[in-house]
Coordinates of C-alpha atoms in Angstrom, one line a residue:
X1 CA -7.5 -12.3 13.5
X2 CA -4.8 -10.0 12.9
X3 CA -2.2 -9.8 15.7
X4 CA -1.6 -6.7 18.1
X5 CA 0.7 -4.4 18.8
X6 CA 1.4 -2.1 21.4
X7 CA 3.6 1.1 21.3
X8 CA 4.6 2.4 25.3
X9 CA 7.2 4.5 26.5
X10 CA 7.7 7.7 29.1
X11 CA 5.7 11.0 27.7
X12 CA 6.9 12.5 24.8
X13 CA 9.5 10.3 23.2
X14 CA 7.7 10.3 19.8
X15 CA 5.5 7.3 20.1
X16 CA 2.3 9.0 17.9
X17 CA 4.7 9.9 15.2
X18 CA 6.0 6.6 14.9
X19 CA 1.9 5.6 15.1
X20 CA 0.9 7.6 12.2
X21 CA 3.9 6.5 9.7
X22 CA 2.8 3.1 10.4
X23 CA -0.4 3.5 9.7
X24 CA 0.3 6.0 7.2
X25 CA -2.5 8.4 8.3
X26 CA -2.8 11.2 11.0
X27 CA -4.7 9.8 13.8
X28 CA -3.3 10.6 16.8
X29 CA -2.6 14.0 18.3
X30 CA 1.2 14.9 17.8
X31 CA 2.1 17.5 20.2
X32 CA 5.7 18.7 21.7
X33 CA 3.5 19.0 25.3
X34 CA 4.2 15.9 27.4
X35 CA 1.3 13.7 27.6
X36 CA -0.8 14.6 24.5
X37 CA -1.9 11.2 24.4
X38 CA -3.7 10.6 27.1
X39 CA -5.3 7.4 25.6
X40 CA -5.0 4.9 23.2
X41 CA -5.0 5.0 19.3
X42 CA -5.7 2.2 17.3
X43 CA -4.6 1.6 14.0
X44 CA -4.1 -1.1 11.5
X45 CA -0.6 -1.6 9.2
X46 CA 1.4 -4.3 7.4
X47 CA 4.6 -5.4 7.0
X48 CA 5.9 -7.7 3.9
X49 CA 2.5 -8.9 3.7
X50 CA 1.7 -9.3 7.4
X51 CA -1.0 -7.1 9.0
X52 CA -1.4 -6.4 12.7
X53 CA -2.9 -3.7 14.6
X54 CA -1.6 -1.5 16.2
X55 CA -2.0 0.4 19.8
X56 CA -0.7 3.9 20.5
X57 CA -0.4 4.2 24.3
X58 CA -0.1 7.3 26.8
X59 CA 3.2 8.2 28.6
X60 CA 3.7 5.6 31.2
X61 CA 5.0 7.3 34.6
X62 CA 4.9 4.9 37.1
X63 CA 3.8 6.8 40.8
X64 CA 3.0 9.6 39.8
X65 CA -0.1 11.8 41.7
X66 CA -1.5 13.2 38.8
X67 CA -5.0 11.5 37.5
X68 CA -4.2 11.5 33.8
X69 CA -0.8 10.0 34.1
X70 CA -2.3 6.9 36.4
X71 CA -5.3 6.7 34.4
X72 CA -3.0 6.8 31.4
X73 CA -1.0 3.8 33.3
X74 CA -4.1 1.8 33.7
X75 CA -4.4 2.0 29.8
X76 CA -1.0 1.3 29.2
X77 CA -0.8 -1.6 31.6
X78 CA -4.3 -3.2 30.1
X79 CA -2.5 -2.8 26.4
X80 CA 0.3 -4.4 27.4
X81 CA -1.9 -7.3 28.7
X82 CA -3.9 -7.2 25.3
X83 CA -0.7 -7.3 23.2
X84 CA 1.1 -10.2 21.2
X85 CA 4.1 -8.1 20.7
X86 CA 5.6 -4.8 22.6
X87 CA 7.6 -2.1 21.1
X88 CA 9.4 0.0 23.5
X89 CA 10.3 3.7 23.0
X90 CA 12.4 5.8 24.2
X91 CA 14.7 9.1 23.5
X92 CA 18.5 8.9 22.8
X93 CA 18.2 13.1 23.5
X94 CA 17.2 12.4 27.0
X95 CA 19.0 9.4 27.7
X96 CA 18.1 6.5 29.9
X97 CA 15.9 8.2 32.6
X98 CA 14.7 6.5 36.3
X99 CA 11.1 6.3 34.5
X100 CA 12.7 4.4 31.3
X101 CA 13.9 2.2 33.7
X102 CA 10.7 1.4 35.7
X103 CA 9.0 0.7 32.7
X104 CA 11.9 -2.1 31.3
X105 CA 11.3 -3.0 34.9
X106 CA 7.9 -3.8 34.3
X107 CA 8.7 -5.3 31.0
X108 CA 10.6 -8.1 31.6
X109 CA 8.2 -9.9 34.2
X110 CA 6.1 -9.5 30.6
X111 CA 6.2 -13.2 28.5
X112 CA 5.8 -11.3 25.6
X113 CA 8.2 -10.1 22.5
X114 CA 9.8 -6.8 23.5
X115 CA 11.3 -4.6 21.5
X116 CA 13.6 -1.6 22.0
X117 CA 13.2 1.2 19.7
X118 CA 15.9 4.2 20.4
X119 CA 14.2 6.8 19.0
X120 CA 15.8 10.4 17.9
X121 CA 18.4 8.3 16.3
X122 CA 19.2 11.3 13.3
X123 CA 23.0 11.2 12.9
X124 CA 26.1 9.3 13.9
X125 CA 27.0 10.9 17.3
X126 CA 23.4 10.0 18.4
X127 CA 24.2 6.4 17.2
X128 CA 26.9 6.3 19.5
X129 CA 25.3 7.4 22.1
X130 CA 22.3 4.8 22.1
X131 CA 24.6 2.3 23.1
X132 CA 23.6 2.9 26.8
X133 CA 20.2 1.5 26.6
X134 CA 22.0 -2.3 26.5
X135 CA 21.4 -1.1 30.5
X136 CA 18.0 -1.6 30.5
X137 CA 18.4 -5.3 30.2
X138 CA 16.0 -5.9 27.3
X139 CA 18.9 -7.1 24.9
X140 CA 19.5 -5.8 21.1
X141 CA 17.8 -2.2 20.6
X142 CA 16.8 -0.2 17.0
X143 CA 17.6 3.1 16.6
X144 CA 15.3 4.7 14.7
X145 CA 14.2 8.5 13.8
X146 CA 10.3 8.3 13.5
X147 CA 9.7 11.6 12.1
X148 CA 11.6 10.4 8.9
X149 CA 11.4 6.5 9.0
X150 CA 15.4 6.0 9.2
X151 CA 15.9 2.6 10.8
X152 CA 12.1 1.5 10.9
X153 CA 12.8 -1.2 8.9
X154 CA 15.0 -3.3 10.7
X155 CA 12.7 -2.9 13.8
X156 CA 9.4 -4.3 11.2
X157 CA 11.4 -7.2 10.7
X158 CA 12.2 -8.1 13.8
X159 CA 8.9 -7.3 14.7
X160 CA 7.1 -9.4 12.6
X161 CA 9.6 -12.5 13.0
X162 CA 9.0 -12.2 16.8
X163 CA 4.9 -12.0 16.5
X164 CA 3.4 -15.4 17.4
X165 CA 1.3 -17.1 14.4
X166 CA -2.5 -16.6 14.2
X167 CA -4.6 -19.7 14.7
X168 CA -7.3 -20.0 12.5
X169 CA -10.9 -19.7 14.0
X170 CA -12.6 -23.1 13.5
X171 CA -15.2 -21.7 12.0
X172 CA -13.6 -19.2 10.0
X173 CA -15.4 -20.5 7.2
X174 CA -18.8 -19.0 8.4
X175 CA -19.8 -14.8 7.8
X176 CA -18.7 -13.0 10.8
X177 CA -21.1 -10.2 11.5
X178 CA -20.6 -7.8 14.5
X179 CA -23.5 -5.8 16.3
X180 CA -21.9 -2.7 17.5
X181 CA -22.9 0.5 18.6
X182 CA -22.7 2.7 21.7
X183 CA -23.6 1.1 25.0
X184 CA -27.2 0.7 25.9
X185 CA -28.5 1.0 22.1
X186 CA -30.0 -3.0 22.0
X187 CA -27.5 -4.8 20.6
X188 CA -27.6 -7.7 23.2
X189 CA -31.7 -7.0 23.1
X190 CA -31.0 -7.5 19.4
X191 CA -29.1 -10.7 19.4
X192 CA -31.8 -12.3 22.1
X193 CA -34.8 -11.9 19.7
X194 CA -32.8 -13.1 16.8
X195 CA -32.0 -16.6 18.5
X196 CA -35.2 -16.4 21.0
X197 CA -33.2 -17.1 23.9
X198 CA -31.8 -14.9 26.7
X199 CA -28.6 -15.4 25.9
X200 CA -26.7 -12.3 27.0
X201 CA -27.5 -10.0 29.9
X202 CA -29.5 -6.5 28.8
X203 CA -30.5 -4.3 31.7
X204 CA -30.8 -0.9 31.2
X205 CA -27.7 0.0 32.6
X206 CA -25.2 1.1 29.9
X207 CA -22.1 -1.2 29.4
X208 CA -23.3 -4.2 30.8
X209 CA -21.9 -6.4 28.1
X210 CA -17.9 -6.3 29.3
X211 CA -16.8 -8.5 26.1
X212 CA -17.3 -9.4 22.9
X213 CA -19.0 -12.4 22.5
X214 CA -19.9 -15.2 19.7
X215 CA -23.1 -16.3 18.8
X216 CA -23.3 -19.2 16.1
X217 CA -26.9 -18.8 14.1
X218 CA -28.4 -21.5 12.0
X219 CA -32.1 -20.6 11.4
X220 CA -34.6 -19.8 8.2
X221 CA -31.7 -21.0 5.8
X222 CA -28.8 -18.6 7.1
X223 CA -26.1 -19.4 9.1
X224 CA -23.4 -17.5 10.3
X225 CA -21.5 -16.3 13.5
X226 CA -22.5 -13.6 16.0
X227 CA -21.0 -11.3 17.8
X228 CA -22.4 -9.1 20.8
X229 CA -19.6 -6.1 21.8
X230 CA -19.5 -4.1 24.3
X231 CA -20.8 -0.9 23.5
X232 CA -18.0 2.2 21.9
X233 CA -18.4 4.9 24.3
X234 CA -16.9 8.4 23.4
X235 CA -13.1 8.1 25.1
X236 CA -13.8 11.1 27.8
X237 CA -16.4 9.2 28.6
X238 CA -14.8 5.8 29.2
X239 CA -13.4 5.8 33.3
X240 CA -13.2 2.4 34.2
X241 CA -10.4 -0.2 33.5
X242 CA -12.7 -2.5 32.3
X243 CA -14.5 -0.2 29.6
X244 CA -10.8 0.2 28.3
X245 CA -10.9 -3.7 27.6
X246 CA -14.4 -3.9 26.5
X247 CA -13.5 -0.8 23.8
X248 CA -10.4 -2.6 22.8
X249 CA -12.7 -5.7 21.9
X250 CA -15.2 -3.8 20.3
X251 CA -12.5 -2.4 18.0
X252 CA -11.2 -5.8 17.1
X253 CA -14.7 -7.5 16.4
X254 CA -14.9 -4.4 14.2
X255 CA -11.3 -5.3 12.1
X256 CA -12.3 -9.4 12.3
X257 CA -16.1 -9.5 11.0
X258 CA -17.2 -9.5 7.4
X259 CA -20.2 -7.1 8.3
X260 CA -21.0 -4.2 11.0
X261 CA -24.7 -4.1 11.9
X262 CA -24.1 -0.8 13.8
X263 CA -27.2 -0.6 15.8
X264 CA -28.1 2.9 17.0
X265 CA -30.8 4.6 19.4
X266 CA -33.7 6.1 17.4
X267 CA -34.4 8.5 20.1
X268 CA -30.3 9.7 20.6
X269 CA -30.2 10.3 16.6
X270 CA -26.9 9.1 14.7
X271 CA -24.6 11.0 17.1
X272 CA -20.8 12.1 16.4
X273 CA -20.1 8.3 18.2
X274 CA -22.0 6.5 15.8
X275 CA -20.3 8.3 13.3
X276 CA -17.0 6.9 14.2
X277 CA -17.9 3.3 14.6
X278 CA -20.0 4.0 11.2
X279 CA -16.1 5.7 10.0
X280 CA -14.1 2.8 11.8
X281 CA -15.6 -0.2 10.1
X282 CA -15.4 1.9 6.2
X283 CA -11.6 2.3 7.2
X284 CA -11.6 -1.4 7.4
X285 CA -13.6 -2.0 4.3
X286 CA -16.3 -4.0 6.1
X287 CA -19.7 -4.1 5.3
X288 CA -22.1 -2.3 6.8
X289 CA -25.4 -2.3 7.5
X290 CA -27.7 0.7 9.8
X291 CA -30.3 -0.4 12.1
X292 CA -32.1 2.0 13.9
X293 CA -33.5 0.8 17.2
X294 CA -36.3 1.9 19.6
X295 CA -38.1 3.5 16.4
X296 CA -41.6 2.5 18.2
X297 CA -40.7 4.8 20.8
X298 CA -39.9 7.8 18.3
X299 CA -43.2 10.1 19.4
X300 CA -45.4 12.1 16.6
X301 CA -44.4 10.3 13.6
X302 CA -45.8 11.4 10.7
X303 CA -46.0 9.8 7.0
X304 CA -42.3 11.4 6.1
X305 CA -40.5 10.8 9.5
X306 CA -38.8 7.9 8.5
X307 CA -37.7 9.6 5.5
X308 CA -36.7 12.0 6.7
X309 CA -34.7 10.2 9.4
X310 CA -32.8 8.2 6.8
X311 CA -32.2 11.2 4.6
X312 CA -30.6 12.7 7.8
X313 CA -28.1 9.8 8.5
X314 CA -27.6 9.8 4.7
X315 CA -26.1 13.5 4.6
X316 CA -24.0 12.5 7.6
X317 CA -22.3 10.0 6.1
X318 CA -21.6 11.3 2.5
X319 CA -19.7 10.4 0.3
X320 CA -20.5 6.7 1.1
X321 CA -24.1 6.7 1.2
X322 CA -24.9 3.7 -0.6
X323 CA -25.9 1.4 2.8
X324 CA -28.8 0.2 3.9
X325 CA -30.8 1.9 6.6
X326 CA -33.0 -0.7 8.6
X327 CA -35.5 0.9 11.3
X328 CA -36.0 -2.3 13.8
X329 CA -37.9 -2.3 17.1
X330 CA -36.2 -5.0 19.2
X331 CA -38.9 -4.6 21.6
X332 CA -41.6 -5.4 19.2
X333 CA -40.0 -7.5 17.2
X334 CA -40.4 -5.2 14.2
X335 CA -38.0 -6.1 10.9
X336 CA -35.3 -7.9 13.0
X337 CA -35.6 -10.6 10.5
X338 CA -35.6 -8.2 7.8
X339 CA -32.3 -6.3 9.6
X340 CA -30.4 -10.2 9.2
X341 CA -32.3 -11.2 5.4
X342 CA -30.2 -7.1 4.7
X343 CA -26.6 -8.3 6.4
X344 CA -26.7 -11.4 4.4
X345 CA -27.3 -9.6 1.2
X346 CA -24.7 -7.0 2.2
X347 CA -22.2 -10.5 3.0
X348 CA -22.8 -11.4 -0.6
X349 CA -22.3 -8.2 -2.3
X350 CA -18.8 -8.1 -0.2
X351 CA -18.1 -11.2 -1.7
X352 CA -18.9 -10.8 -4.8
X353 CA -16.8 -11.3 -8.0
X354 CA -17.5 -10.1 -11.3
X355 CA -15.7 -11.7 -14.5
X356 CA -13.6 -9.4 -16.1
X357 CA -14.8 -9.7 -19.7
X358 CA -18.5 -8.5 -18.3
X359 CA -16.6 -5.6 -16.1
X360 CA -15.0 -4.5 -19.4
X361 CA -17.9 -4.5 -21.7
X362 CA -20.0 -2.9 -19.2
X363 CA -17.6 0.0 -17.8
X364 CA -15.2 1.0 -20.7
X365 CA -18.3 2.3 -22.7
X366 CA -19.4 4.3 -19.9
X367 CA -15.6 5.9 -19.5
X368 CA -15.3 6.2 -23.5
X369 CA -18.4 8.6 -23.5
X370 CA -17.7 10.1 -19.9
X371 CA -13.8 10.2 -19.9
X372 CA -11.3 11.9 -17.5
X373 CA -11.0 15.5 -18.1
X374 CA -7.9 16.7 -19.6
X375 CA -5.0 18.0 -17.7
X376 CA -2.4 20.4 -18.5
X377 CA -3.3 19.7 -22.2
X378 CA -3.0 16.0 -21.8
X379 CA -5.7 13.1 -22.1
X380 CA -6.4 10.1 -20.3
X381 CA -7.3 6.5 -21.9
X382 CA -8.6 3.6 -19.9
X383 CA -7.9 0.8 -21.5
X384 CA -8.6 -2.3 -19.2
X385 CA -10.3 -2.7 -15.7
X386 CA -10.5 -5.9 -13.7
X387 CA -11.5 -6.6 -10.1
X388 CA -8.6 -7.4 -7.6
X389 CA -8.4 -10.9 -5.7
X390 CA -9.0 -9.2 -2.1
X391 CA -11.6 -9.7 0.0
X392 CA -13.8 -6.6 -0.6
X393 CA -14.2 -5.4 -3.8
X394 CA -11.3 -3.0 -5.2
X395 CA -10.9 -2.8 -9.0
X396 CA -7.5 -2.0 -10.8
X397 CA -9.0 0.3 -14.2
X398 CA -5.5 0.8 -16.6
X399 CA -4.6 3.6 -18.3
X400 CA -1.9 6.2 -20.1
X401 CA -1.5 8.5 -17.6
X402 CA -3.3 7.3 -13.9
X403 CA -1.5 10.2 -12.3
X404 CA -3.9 13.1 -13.8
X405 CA -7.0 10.7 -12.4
X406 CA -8.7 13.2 -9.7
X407 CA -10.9 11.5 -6.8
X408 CA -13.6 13.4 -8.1
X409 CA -13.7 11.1 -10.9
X410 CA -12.6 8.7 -9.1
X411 CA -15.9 8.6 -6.9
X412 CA -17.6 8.6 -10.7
X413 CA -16.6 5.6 -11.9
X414 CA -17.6 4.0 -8.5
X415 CA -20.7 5.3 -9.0
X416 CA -20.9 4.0 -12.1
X417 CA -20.0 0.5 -10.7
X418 CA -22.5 0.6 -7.7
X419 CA -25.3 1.3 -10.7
X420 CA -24.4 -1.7 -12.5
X421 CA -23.3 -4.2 -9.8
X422 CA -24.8 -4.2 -6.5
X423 CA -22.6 -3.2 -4.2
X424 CA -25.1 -1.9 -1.0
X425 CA -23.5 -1.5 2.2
X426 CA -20.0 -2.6 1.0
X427 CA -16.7 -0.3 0.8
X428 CA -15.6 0.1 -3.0
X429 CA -12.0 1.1 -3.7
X430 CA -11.3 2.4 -7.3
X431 CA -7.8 2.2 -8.2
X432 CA -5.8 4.0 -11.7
X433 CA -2.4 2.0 -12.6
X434 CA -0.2 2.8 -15.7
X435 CA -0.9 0.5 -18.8

């Protein structure tokens, strides 16, 4: 399990801008208006070959009246209790301010690495100036300018010498494969017909199911671990401390499994929510596989309906429609079996590794009669693929001139590997590198 990271400070001191050059992607809202943020981000990045997650907090602002900035606070203080590491910002233009120092008050009673990150840092005078922050008490500080990545460096370095070593799950060995979903779709119902025990507590109020939770299953051949997580609610939705945990676990049995079984209410349709989780595990290259629940209850069904259904979810989740669509009935008992014999599959295609002198003979005839097209006058040649040693399956294809390689083709060729080697339910990342 990766380690995590949480980024806090005062309002507006640059925290989501130094969020999104870490994770190198434009997540969270980056606004001149104190506050944008008024929850957390999650995001993963690495750093010479050391990955951690990453949390992108609201403005702390310790007694204030408003309702954001304590709820934001709640969040803030629940990251900081969720966090290996702590990287504290603040803004050499402003100074050290009485809510800078409340916050490196509340710091150091924290048993946790803290780092100081002087933001705003752009040119010598400013340099100078950071020195006051040695008041704060939290020792060495690193100026850094997060809109252009001056300094952020030295502060990844210390950061990841600081962050305490991961121990290795016992049974790391086994498929990890998390049920998620918004609350009150079945997962937990889910879990207790697979194993035939009532294991976790379902009631049909949403969000019973506070943590994440492992299940190991041996049965009919398969074995692996499960995991139960609380259900992802939409964040304006999510008011009470504890849902803040429970989503934050839910997020991290999302980066830690092998394969999502993202379990969804037939009668509630696959929802903007289930779209993110379905989004979320992609990002992190997981499997996945659809199951949707309650279908018994789905009124006038007709011959086509569940066609229709799955051609629905389908168009929803284009371009990566290549996943298997289950519909269960956790009630009934209808293809639950079926929904585990389809994560298994999906587990193996994940894992799958395909000899590089079959990859070849199979893919660079296809590309020879369906090559690139040309650009500005010039030609592309693939010479050479192989598949990557990673986890999930990326594949490296060489050529003259990768640069002129458009995603459009791109998406092509992993067509033309998902029709030759199964891939269902599994992530594919196509990659051009110069010969």
């Amino acid at each position: 399990m990766s380690n995590i990271v949480a980024i806090v400070g005062r309002p507006n001191v640059g925290k989501s801008t130094f969020f999104n050059r870490l994770i190198q992607r434009r997540e969270a809202i980056v606004d001149s208006v104190s506050g944008v943020t008024r929850d957390r981000h999650y995001g993963k990045s690495d750093w010479n070959g050391r990955k951690f997650s990453l949390i992108d907090t609201g403005g702390y602002v310790i007694g204030s009246d408003d309702i954001f900035e304590s709820e934001i606070d709640k969040q803030v203080e629940l990251a900081i209790d969720e966090a290996d590491a702590i990287i504290f910002m603040v803004d050499v233009e402003s100074g050290v301010t009485p809510m800078d120092e409340d916050v490196a008050k509340l710091l150091r009673k924290v048993d946790k690495p803290i780092l100081l990150a002087v933001n705003k840092v752009d040119n010598n005078k400013r340099l100078e100036n950071a020195v006051e922050f040695y008041s704060l008490g939290l020792g060495e500080y690193f100026p850094i300018a997060s809109t252009n990545g001056s300094g952020t460096g030295d502060l990844l370095d210390a950061l990841i010498e600081a962050l305490p070593e991961q121990e290795a799950d016992e049974e790391s060995e086994l498929p990890r494969f998390a049920v998620v979903g918004r609350p009150n779709a079945g997962k937990s119902s889910f879990i207790n017909a697979l194993i035939g025990e009532e294991r976790y507590i379902v009631t049909d109020i949403a969000g019973t199911t506070r943590d994440s939770m492992d299940t190991k299953y041996n049965r009919f051949g398969f074995e692996f671990n499960l995991v139960d997580t609380a259900g992802i609610r939409r964040k304006s939705k999510v008011k009470e401390n504890l849902e803040f945990y429970s989503v934050m676990r839910s997020v991290r049995a999302i980066e830690n499994c092998d394969v999502c079984l993202i379990v969804l209410d037939a009668t509630r349709g696959f929802d903007g929510q289930v779209q993110n989780i379905f989004w979320l595990a992609e990002r992190n290259r997981k499997g996945i596989v659809i199951l949707v629940n309650k279908w018994d209850l789905v009124e006038d069904k007709e011959t086509n309906t569940m066609k229709e259904y799955e051609a629905m979810i389908r168009k929803e989740i284009e371009p990566f429609t290549d996943v298997p669509i289950v519909f269960i009935s956790v009630l009934t008992k209808q293809r639950i079996f079926k929904a585990i014999e389809t994560a298994v599959k999906v587990y193996e295609n994940r894992s799958k590794k395909i000899k590089t002198r079959e990859l070849n003979d199979v893919m660079l005839p296809i590309l020879e009669h369906t090559p690139p097209p040309a650009y500005k006058g010039k030609y592309v040649k693939i010479k050479f693929c192989t598949q990557l040693p990673t986890p999930q399956p990326q594949f490296a294809f060489f050529c003259n001139l990768p640069q002129y390689v458009r995603d459009p083709y791109k998406r092509f060729v992993e067509n033309k590997l998902r029709e030759n080697f199964d891939f269902n339910g599994v992530p594919v990342a196509v990659y051009f590198r110069k010969k």
